[in-house]
Short mmCIF file of C-alpha atoms in Angstrom, two decimals:
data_model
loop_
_atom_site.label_atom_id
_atom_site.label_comp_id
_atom_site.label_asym_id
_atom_site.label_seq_id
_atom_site.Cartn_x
_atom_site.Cartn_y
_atom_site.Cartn_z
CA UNK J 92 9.99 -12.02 23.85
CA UNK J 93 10.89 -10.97 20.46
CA UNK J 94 10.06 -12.74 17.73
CA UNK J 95 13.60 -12.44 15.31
CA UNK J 96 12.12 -13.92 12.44
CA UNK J 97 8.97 -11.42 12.30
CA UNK J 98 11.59 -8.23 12.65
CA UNK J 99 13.58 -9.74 10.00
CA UNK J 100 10.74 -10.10 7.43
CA UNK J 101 10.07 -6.70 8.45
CA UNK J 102 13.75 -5.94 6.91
CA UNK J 103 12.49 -7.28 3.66
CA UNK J 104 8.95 -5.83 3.30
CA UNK J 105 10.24 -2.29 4.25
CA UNK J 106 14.21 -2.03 3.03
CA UNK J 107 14.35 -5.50 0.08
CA UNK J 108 17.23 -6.11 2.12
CA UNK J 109 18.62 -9.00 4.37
CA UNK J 110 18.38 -7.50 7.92
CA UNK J 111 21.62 -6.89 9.71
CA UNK J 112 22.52 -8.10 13.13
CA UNK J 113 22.89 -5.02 15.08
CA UNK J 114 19.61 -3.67 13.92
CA UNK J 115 17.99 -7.07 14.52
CA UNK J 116 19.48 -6.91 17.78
CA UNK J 117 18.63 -3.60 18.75
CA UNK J 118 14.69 -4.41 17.75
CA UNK J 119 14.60 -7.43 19.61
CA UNK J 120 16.23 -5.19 22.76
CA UNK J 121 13.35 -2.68 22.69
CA UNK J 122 10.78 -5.14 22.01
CA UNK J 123 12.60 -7.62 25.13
CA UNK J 124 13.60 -4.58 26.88
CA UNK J 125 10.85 -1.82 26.76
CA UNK J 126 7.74 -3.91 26.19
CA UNK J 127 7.52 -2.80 22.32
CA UNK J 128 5.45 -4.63 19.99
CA UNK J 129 6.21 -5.52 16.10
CA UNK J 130 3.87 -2.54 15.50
CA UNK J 131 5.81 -0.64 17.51
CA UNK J 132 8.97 -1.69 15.46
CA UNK J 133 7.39 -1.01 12.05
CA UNK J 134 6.36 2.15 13.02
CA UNK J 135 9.67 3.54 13.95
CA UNK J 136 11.27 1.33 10.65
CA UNK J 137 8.80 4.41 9.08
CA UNK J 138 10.86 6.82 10.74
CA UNK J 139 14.28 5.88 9.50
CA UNK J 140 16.33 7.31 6.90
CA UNK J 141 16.67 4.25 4.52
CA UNK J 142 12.57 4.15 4.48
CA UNK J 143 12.50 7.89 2.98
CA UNK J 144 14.77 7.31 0.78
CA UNK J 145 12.83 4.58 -0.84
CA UNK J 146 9.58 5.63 -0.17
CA UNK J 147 9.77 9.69 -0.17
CA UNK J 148 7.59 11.24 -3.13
CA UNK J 149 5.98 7.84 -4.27
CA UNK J 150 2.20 8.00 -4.60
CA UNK J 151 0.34 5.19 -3.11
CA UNK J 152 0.12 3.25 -5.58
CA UNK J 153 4.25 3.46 -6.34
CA UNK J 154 4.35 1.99 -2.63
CA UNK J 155 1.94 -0.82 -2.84
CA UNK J 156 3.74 -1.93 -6.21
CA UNK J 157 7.14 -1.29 -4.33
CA UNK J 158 5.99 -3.33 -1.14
CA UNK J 159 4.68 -6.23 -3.43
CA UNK J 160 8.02 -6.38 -4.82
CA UNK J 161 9.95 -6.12 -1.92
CA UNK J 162 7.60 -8.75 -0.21
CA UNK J 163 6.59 -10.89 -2.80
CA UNK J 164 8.63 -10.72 -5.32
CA UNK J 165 5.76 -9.80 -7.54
CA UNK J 166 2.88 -7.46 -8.87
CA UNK J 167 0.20 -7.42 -6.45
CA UNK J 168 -3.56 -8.35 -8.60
CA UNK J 169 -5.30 -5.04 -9.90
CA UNK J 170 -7.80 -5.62 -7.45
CA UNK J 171 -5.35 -5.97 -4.43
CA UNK J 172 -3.67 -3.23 -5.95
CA UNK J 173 -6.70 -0.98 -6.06
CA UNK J 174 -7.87 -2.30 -2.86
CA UNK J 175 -4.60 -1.32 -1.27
CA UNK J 176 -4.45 2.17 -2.88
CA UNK J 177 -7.79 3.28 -1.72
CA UNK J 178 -7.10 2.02 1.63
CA UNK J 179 -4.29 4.23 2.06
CA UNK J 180 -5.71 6.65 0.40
CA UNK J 181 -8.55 6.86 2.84
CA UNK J 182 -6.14 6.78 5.85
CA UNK J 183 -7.93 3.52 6.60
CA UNK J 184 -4.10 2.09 6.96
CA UNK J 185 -1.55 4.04 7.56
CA UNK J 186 1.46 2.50 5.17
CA UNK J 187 3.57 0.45 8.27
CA UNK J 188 0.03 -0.88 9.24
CA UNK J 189 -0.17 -1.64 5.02
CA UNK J 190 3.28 -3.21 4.84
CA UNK J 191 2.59 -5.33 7.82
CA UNK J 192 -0.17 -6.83 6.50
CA UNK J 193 1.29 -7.71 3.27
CA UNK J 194 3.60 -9.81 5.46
CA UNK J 195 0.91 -11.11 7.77
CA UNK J 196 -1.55 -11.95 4.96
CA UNK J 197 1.89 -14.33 2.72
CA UNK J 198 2.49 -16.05 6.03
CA UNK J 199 -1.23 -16.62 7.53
CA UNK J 200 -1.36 -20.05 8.39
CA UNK J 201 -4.78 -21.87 8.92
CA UNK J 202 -4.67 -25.61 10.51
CA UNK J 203 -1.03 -25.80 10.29
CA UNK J 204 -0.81 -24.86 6.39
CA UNK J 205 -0.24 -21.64 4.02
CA UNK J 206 -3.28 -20.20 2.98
CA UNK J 207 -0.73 -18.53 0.64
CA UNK J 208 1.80 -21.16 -0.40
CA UNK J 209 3.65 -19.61 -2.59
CA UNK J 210 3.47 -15.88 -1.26
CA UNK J 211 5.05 -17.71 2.27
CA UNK J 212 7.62 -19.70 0.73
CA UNK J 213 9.48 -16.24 -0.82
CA UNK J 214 8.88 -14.32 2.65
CA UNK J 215 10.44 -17.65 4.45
CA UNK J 216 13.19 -17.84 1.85
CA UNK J 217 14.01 -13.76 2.19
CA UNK J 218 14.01 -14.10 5.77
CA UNK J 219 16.31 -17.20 5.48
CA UNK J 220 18.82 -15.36 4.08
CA UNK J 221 18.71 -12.74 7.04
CA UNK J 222 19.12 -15.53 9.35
CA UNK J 223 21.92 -16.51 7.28
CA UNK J 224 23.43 -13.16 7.64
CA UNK J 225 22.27 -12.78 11.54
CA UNK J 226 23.75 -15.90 12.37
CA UNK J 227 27.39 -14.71 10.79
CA UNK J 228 26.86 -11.69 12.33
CA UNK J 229 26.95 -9.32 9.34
CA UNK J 230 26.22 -6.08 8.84
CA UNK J 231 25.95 -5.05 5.39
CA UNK J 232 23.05 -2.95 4.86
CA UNK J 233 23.21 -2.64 0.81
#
């Protein structure tokens, strides 16, 4: 079963956009559907046309700072930074495997709480707003 909330913070970390319904929809439909996983989902968000148009030319480094923006809503740390950068620079993570981690690490929860209370409180407020926009059934994409 697809998990709506994951493929919408997926919206955020790859577009810094609210996600629409249809393309919620249709993500939840291959991942319900076809037996896709969210790895499966942020690979193909890789693929699309509104990814290379942010991401297209930007060194590594432009992309971490990008995704910590998009994510967080903030400069990553120089050493997260630099850790990040040589990690894609290595091919140790490809960047959908990078951007999904970002997400993974601001909403890891241990024992019931944050281990990043503050990074998870702007993902779960982002994908709030999708919801918002999901549950009206909007589309708007800019």
């Amino acid at each position: 079963m697809a998990d709506i909330a994951k493929i919408m913070e997926l919206y955020t970390a790859y577009f810094n956009r609210a996600a629409d319904k249809d393309g919620v929809d249709y993500w939840a439909n291959e991942m319900n559907t076809k037996g896709w996983t969210l790895d499966d989902v942020a690979n193909s968000f890789a693929q699309q046309t509104e990814y290379t148009t942010l991401y297209a030319g930007k060194t590594n480094a432009e992309i971490v700072a990008l995704v910590y923006t998009n994510v967080l809503g903030r400069t990553a740390e120089a050493e997260d930074a630099t850790y990040w950068e040589t990690q894609l620079t290595n091919g140790a993570f490809t960047k959908p495997q990078f951007i999904k981690a970002v997400v993974d690490a601001a909403t890891e929860m241990v024992d019931g709480a944050y281990v990043h209370a503050t990074d998870a409180a702007i993902v779960n407020n982002k994908t709030a707003v999708s919801q918002y926009y999901y549950d009206l059934g909007l589309n708007k994409t800019d």
